Coordinates of C-alpha atoms in Angstrom, one line a residue:
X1 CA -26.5 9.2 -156.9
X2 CA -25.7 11.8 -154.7
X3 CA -27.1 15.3 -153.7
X4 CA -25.9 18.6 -152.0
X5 CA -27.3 20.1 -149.0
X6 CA -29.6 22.7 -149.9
X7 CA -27.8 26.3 -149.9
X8 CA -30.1 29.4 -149.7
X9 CA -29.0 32.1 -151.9
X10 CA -30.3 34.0 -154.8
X11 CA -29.0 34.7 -158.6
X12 CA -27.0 31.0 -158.5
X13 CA -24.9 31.1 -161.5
X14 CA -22.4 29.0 -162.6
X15 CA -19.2 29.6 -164.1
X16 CA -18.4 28.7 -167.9
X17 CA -16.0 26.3 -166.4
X18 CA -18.3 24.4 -164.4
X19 CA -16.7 24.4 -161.3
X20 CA -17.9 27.1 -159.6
X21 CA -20.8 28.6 -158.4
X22 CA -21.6 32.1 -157.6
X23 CA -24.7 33.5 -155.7
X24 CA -25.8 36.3 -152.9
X25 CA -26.4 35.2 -149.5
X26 CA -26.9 37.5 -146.6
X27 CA -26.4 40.4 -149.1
X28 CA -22.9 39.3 -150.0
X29 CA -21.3 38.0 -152.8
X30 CA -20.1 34.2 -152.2
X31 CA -18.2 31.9 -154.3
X32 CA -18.3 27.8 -153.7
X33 CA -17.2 24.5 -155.9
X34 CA -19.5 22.5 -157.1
X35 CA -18.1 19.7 -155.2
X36 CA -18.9 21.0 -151.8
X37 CA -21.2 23.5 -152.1
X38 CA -21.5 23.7 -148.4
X39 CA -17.7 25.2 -147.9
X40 CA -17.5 28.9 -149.0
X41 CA -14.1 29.9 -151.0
X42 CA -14.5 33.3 -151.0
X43 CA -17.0 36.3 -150.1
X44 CA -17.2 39.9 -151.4
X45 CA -19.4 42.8 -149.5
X46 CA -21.7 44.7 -151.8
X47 CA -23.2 48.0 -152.1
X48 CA -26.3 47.1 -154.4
X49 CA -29.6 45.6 -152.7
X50 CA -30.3 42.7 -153.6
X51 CA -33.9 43.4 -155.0
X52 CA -31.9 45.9 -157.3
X53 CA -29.5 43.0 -158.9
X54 CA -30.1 41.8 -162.3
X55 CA -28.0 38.9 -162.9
X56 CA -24.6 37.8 -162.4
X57 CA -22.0 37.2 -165.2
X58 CA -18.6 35.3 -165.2
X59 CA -15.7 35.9 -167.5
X60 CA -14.9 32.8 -169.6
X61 CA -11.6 31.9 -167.3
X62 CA -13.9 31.8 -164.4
X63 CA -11.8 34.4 -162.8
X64 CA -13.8 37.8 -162.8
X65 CA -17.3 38.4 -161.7
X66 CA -20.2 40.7 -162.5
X67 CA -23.0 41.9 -160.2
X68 CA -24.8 43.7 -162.9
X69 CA -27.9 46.2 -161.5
X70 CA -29.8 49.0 -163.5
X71 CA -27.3 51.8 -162.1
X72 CA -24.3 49.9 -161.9
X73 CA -22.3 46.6 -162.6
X74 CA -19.1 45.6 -160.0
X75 CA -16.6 43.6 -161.1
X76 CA -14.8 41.5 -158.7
X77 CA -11.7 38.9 -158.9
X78 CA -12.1 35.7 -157.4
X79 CA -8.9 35.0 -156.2
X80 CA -6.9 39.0 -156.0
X81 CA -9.7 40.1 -153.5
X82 CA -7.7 43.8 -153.4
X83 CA -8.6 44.1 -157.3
X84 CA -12.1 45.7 -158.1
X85 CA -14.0 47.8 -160.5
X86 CA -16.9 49.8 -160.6
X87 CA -19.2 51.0 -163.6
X88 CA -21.5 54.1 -162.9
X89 CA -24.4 54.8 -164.7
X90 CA -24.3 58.4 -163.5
X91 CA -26.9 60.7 -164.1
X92 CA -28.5 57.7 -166.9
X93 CA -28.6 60.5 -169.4
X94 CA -28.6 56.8 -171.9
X95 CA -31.1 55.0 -170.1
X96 CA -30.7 51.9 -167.4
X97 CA -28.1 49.4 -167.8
X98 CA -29.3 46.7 -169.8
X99 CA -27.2 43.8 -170.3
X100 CA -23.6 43.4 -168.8
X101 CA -21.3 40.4 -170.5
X102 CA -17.9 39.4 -170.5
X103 CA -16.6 39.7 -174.1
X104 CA -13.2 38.0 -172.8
X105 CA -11.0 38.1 -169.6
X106 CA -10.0 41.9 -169.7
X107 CA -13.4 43.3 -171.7
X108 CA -16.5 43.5 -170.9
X109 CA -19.7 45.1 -173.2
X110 CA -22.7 47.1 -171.6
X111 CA -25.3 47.8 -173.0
X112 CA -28.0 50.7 -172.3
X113 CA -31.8 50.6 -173.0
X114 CA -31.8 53.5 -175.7
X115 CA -29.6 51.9 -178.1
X116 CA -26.2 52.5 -177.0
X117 CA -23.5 50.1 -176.2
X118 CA -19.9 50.3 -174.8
X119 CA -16.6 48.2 -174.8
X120 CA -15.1 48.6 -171.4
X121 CA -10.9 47.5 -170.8
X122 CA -11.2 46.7 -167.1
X123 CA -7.4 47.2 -166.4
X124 CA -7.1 50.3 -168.2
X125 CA -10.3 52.3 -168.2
X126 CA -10.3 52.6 -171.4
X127 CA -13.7 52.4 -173.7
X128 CA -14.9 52.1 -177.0
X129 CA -18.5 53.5 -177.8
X130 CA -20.8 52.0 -179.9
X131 CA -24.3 53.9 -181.1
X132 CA -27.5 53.0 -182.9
X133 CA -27.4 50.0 -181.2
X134 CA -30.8 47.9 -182.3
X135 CA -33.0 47.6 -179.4
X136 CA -36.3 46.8 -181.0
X137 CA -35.2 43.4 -181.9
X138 CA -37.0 40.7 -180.1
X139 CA -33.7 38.8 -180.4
X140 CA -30.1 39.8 -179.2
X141 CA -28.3 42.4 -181.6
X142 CA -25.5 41.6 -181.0
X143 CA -23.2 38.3 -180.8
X144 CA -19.6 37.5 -180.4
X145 CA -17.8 35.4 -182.9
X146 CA -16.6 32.2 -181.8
X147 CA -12.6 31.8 -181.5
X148 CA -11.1 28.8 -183.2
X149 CA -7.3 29.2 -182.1
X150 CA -5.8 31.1 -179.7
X151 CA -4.6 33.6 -182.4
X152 CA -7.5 34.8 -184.2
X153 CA -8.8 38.0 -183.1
X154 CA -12.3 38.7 -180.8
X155 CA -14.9 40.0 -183.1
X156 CA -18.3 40.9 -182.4
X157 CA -20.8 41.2 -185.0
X158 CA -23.4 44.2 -184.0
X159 CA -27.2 45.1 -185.6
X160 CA -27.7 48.9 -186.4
X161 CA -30.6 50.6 -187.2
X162 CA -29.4 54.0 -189.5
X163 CA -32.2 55.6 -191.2
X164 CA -34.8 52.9 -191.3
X165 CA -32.0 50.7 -192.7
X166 CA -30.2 47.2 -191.1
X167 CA -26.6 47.8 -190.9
X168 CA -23.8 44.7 -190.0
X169 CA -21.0 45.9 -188.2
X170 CA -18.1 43.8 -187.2
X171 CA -15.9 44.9 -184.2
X172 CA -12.5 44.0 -183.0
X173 CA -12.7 44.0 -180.1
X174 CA -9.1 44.1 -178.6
X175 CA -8.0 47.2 -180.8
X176 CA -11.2 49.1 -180.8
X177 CA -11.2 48.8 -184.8
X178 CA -14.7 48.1 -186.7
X179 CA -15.3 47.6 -190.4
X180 CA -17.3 49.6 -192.3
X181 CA -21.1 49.7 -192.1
X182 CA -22.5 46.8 -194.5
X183 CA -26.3 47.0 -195.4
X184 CA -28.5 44.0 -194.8
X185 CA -31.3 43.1 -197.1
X186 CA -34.0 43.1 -194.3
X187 CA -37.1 44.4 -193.5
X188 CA -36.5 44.4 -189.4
X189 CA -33.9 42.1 -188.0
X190 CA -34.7 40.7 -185.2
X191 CA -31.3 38.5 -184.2
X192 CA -28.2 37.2 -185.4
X193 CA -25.7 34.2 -184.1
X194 CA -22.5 32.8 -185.4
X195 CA -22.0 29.0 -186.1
X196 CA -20.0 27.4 -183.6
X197 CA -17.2 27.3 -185.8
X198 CA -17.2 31.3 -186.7
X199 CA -17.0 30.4 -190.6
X200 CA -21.0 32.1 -190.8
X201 CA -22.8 34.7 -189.4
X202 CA -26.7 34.0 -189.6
X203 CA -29.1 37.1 -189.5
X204 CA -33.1 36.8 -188.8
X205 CA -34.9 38.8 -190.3
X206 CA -38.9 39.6 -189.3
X207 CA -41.1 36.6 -190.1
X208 CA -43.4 38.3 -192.7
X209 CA -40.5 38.4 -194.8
X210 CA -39.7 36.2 -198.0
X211 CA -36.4 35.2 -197.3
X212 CA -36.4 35.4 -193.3
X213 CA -32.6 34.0 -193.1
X214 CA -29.5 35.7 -194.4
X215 CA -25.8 33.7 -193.9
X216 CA -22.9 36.4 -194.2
X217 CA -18.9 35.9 -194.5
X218 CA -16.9 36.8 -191.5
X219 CA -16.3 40.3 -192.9
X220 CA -20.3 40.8 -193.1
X221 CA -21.1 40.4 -196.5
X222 CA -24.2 38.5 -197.4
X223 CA -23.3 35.0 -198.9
X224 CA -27.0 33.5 -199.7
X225 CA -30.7 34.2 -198.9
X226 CA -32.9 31.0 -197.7
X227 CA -36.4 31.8 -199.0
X228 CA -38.0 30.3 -195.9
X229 CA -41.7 31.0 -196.8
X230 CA -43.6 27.6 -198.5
X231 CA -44.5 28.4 -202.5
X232 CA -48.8 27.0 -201.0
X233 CA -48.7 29.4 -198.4
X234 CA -46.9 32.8 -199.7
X235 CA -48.9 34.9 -197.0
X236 CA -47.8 32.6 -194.0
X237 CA -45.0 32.9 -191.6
X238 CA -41.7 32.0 -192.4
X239 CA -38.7 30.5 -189.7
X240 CA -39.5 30.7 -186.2
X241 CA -36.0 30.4 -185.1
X242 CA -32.7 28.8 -186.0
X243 CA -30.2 26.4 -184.5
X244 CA -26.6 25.4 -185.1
X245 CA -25.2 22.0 -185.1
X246 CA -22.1 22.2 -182.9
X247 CA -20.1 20.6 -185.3
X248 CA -21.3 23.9 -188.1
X249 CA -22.0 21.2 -190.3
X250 CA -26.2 21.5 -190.1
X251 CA -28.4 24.6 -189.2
X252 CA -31.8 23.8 -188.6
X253 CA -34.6 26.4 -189.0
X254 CA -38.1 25.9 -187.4
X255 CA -40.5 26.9 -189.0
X256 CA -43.8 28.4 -187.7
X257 CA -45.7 25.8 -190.1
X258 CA -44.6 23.3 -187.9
X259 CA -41.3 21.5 -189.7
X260 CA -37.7 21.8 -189.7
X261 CA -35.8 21.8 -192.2
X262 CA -31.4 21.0 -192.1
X263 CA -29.8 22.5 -194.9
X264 CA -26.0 21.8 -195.0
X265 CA -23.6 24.5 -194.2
X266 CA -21.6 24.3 -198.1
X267 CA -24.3 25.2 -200.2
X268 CA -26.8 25.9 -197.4
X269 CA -29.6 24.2 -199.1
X270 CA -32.4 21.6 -197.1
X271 CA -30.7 17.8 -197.2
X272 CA -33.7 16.4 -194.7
X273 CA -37.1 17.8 -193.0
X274 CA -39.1 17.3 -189.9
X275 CA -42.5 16.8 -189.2
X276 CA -44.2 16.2 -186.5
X277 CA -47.1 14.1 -187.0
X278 CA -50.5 14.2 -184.4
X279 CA -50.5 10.0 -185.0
X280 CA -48.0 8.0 -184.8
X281 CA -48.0 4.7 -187.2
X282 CA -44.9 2.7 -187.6
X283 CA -47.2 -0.2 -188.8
X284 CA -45.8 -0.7 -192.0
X285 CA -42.1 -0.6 -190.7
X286 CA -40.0 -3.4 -190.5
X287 CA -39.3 -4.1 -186.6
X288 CA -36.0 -3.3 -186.3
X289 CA -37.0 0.0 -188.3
X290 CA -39.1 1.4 -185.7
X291 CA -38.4 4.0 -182.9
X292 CA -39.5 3.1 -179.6
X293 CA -42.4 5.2 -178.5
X294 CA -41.8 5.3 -174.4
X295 CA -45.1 6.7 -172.7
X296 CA -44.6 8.0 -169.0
X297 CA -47.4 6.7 -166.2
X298 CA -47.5 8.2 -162.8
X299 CA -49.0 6.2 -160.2
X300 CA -51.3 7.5 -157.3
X301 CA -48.1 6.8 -155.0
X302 CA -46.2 9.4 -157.5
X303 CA -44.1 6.4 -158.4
X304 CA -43.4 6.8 -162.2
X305 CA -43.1 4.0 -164.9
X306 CA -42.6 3.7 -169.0
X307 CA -44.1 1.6 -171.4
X308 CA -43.7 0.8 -175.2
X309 CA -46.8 2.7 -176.4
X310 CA -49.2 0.4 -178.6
X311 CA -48.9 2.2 -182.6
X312 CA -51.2 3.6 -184.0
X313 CA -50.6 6.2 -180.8
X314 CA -51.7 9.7 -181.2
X315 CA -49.9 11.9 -178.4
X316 CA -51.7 14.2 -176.0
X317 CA -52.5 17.3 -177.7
X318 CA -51.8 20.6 -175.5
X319 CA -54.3 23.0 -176.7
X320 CA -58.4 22.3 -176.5
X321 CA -58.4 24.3 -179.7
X322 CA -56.0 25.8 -182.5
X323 CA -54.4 28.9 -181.5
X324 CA -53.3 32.1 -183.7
X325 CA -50.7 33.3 -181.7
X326 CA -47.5 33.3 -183.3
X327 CA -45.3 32.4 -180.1
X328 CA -48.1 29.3 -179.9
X329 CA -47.4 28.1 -183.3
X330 CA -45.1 25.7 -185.0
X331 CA -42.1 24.2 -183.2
X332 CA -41.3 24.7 -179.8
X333 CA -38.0 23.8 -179.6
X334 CA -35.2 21.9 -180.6
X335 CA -31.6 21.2 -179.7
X336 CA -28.7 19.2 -181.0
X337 CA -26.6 17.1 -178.8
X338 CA -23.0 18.1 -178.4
X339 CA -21.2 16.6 -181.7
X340 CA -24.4 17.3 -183.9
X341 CA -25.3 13.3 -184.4
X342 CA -28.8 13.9 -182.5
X343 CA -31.8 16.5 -182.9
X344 CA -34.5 16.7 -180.4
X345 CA -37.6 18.6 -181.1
X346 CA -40.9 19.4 -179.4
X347 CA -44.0 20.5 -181.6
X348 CA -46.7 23.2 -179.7
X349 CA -49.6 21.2 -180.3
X350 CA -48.0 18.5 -178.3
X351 CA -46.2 20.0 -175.8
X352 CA -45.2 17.0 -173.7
X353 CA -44.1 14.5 -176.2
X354 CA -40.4 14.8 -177.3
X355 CA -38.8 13.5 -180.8
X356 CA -35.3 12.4 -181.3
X357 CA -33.7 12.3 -184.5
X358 CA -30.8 10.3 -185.6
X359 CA -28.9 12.2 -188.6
X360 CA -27.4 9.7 -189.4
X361 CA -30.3 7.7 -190.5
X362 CA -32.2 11.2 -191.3
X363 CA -35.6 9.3 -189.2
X364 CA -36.7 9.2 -185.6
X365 CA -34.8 7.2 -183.3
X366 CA -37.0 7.6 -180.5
X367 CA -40.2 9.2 -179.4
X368 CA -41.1 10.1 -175.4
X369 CA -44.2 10.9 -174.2
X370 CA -44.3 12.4 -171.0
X371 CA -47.0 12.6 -167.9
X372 CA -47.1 16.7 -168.0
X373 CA -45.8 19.2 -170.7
X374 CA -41.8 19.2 -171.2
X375 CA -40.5 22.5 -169.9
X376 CA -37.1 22.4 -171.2
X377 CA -34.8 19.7 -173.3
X378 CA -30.9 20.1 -172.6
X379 CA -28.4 18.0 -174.0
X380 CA -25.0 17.1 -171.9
X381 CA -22.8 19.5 -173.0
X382 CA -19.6 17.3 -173.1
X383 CA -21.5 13.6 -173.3
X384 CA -23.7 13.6 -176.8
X385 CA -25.7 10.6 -175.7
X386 CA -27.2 12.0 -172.6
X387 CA -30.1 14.0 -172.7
X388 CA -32.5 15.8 -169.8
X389 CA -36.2 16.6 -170.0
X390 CA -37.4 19.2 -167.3
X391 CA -41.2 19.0 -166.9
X392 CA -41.3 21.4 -164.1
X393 CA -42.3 18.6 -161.4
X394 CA -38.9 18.8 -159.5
X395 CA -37.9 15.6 -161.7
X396 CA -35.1 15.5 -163.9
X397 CA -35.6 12.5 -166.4
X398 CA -31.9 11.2 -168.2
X399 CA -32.1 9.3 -171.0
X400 CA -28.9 7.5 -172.8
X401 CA -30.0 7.9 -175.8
X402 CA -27.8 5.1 -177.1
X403 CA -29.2 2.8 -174.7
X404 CA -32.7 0.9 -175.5
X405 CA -34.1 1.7 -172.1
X406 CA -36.5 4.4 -171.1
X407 CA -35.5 8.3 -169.5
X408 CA -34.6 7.5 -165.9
X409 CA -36.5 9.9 -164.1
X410 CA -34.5 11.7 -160.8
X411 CA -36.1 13.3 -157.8
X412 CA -34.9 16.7 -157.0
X413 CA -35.5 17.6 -153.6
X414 CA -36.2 21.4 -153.6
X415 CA -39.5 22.9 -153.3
X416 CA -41.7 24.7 -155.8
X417 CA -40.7 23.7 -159.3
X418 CA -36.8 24.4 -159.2
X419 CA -35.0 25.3 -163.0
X420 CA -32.5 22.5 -163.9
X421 CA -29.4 22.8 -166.1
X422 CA -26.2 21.2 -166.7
X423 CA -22.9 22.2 -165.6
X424 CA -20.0 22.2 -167.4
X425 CA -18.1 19.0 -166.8
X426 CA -14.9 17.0 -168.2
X427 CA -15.8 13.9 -170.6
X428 CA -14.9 11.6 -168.1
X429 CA -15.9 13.9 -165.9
X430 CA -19.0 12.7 -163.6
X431 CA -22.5 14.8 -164.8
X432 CA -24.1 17.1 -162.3
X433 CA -27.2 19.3 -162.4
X434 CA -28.3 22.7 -161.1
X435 CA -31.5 22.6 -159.7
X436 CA -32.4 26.3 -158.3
X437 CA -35.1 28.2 -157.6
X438 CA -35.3 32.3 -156.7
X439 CA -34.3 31.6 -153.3
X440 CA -32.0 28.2 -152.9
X441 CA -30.1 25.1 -155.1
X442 CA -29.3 22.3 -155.4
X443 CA -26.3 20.3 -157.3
X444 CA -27.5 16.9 -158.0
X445 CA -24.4 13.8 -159.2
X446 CA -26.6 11.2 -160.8
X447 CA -23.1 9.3 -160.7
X448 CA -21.4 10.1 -157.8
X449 CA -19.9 13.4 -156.4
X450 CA -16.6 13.8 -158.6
X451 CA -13.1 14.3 -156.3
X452 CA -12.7 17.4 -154.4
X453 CA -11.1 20.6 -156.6
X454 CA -8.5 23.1 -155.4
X455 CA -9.9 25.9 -153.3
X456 CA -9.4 28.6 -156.0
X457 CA -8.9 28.8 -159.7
X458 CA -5.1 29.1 -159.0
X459 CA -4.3 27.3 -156.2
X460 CA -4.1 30.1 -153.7
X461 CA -6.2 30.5 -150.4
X462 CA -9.4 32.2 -150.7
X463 CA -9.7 35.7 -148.9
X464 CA -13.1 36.0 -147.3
X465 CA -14.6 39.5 -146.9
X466 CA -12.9 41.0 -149.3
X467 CA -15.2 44.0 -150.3
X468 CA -16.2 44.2 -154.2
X469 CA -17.4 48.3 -153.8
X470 CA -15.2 49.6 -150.7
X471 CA -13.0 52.4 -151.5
X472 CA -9.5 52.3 -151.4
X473 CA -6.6 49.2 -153.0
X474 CA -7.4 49.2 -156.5
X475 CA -10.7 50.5 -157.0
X476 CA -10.0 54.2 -158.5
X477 CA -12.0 56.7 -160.3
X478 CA -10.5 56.8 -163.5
X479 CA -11.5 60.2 -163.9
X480 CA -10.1 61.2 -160.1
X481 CA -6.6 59.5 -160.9
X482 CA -6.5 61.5 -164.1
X483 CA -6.8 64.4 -162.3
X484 CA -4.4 63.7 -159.7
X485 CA -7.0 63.8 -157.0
X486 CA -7.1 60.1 -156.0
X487 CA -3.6 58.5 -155.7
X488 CA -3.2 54.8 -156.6
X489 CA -2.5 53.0 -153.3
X490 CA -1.4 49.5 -154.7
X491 CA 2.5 49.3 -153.6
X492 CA 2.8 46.0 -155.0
X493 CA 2.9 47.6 -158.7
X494 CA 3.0 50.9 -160.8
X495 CA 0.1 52.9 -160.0
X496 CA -2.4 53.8 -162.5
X497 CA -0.7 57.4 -163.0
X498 CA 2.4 56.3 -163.4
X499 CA 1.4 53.6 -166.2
X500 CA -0.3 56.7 -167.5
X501 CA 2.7 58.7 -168.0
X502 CA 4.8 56.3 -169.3
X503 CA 2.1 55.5 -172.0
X504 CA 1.9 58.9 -172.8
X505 CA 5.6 59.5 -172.7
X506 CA 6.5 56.7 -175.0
X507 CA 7.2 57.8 -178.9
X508 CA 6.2 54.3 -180.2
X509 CA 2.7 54.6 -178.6
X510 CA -0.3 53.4 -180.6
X511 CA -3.2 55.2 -179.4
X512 CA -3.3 59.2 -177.4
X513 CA -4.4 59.7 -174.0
X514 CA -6.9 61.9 -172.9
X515 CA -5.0 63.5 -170.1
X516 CA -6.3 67.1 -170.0
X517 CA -4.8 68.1 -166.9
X518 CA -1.2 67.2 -168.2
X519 CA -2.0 68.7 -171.8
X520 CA -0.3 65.5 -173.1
X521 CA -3.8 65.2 -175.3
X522 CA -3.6 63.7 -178.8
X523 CA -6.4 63.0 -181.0
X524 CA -7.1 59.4 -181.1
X525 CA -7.3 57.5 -184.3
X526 CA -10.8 56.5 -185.2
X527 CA -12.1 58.8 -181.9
X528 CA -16.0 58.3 -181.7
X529 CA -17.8 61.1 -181.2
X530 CA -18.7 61.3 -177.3
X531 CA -22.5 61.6 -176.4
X532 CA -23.2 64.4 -173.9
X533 CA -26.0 62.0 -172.2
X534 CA -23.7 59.8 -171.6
X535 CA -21.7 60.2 -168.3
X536 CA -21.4 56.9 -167.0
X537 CA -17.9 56.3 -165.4
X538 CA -15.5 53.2 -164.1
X539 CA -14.0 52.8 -160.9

């Protein structure tokens, strides 16, 4: 095992790769590999205070970054250090910045806090408005559709509200396009989520509903209704939340009752349930039938030790009495391991004991009961017989869950209680874990530090101090280059102008460009009404 110096630094996030790692330090913007985290590739200056920062978002390639904050969100390129962009809230006529997130390499969605959304083209300026988005869901309203081949198109399913009415609309996002408006059956939607696979779109609707879970085609109509609610208890809560199996062959639904139920993605009907039983009694089991049942044991010496538990066992319960709030009831959790053969579940009255499920066998393959309550259960995203337990005692405990030994519990030297996570790594790729807190990380190799990467994402040398919100290069109001205040100053390409005029000039062109001060204005198709409140700009 092996384990990086410590790095202090704030908002750690990896990229979707897994081989990066990008954080502030010293109120800049720094990118490092995972494999020596100590070794900076590359640095941006920033405007925004850190205490202003929300979160920081990578484009799937791993190439382009975003330092979102409440006013504005910077884009920077990790390897063309020249090539930035800036998003300005302005006056916030639509509210703070909510939510920042790469749709794909060239697009990127904002959202604002009073409903409204917009599609942003990074290289073009260009934007796409979307209104009524649903911000009262407790959920996230909207999500993008996963993309099976190269050649199918971006969509993104979004939740409306339009007079006291759900409304599905799906967006394409590369030609600006949406379908029309398709009403949901709900009461108040709260979330919705493709399957891995983008064959089904799931929508949730409020709990006190009859049928809480709605699966729709690709084009938004509703397909079936699961009526989630049991026939003894017509007045209780339905599903809690849902989970897809990332082979899109299972979706489980926990239920606030305390089961889960996996109903197959054909017919979507229940093949197999879940319960979660406050004893344990495998008694009457042949031996060779019955899960192990580890039990953790921490010494005075904090050394820490399993043992088969003696059945009947009854595990730690985690309330003194019944609770009635609905975030306290039911399941806790679950997760299914990378190729969908595995389900792991916790139950809130026993917040420290974990079940594995085999779905093969549709029974419990093995049962863990740990020292303090599990925080987290995460899965190896590439390696579908690993799984981690984070307790929030600066521990990360693997277990191979094909192996017939207990989890193997691994120090993390950070202090506090630090957040753990997998990256993103090859299948013969060595794991590693991300253990952060607010201030400083960690990256943990329980096998070994893998073989040193390339400096950059392409190959070239990184450019330190390259500034992410400096004017000048390529970061241009759009609305100053449009008006021929601002020239474009890259020399190693056509300027933004001149693309301009050439777009405009071109007879075959697909889509008008609002160029007012060169009366070259035509009306574009499907034009969305523009919002006076809203006079955010990029740069």
């Amino acid at each position: 095992m092996e384990i990086s110096d410590r790095v202090d630094a704030q908002h750690t996030t990896p990229s979707r790769c897994g081989n990066l790692l990008a954080f502030l330090q010293d109120g800049k913007l720094r990118v490092n590999h995972v494999a020596s985290t100590e070794r900076c590739l590359n640095e941006y200056n920033i405007k925004i205070p850190s205490k202003e920062i929300i979160n920081i978002t990578w484009s799937d390639d791993g190439t382009r970054i975003a330092v979102s904050s409440y006013k504005q969100i910077g884009i920077a390129h990790v390897d063309e250090s020249s090539h930035h962009v800036r998003l300005d809230n302005g006056g916030g006529g639509l509210g703070r910045f909510a939510s920042a997130a790469f749709l794909d390499n060239e697009h990127l969605l904002t959202t604002w806090e009073f409903g409204r959304g917009r599609i942003w083209h990074l290289s073009s300026g260009r934007s796409t408005e979307i209104g009524d988005l649903k911000t009262t869901s407790s959920g996230q309203a909207w999500s993008q559709r996963p993309r099976s081949s190269s050649a199918a198109p971006d969509m993104l399913a979004i939740l409306s509200r339009v007079s006291a009415e759900d409304v599905l609309t799906i967006h394409f996002v590369e030609d600006g396009k949406s379908t029309s408006r398709v009403s949901l059956p709900t009461i108040d939607a709260q979330s919705l989520c493709w399957s891995p696979d983008g064959r089904w779109l799931a929508v949730m609707d409020t709990p006190t509903a009859a049928s809480t879970i709605h699966f729709c085609t690709p084009d938004g109509h509703l397909y079936r209704s699961y009526p989630s609610k049991s026939p003894s208890d017509p007045d209780g809560l339905g599903v809690k939340f849902l989970k897809w199996a990332g082979d899109s062959r299972t979706v489980a639904l926990a239920h606030y009752e305390g089961g889960v139920v996996l109903l197959n993605t054909r017919s979507f009907t229940p093949f197999a349930s879940v319960e979660h039983s406050t004893t344990i009694d495998q008694t009457g089991l042949p031996p060779t039938k019955q899960a192990p049942i580890w039990q953790e044991h921490v010494s005075a010496t904090s050394e820490r030790t399993y043992s088969l538990a003696t059945q009947p066992v009854s595990p730690p319960l985690s309330h003194s009495k019944p609770s009635t709030e609905p975030n306290e009831l039911g399941v806790a959790e679950l997760c299914f391991s990378s190729n969908g053969e595995y389900l792991a579940t916790r139950d809130e009255r026993m917040l420290s004991t974990v079940w594995v499920w085999s779905k093969q066998t549709l029974s419990a393959h093995a049962v863990i009961m740990q020292h303090a309550n599990v925080r987290k259960m995460l899965w190896h995203p590439s390696r579908p017989d690993l799984l981690m337990l984070d307790c929030g005692e600066s521990v990360a405990y693997l277990l191979e869950v094909g192996a017939s030994s207990p989890p193997m519990p691994v120090t993390v030297p950070l202090p506090g209680t630090p957040i753990l996570a997998w990256l993103e790594t090859a299948v013969d790729a060595p794991p590693a874990i991300l253990a952060l807190t607010k201030s400083s990380f960690r990256v943990i190799f329980p096998e070994g530090r893998p073989a040193q990467a390339r400096p950059t994402t392409d190959g070239r040398p990184s450019v330190p101090g390259a500034d992410i919100y400096e004017e000048g290069t390529s970061e241009d109001s759009i609305m100053d280059v449009l008006s021929g205040r601002k020239p474009h100053t890259r020399a190693s390409e056509q300027s933004y102008t001149e693309r301009i005029d050439m777009e405009a000039d071109g007879e075959d062109a697909t889509m008008g460009l609002d160029d007012t001060f060169r009366a070259k204005r035509r009306p574009l198709e499907n034009a969305v009404e523009v919002d006076p409140l809203d006079d955010s700009e990029i740069f």
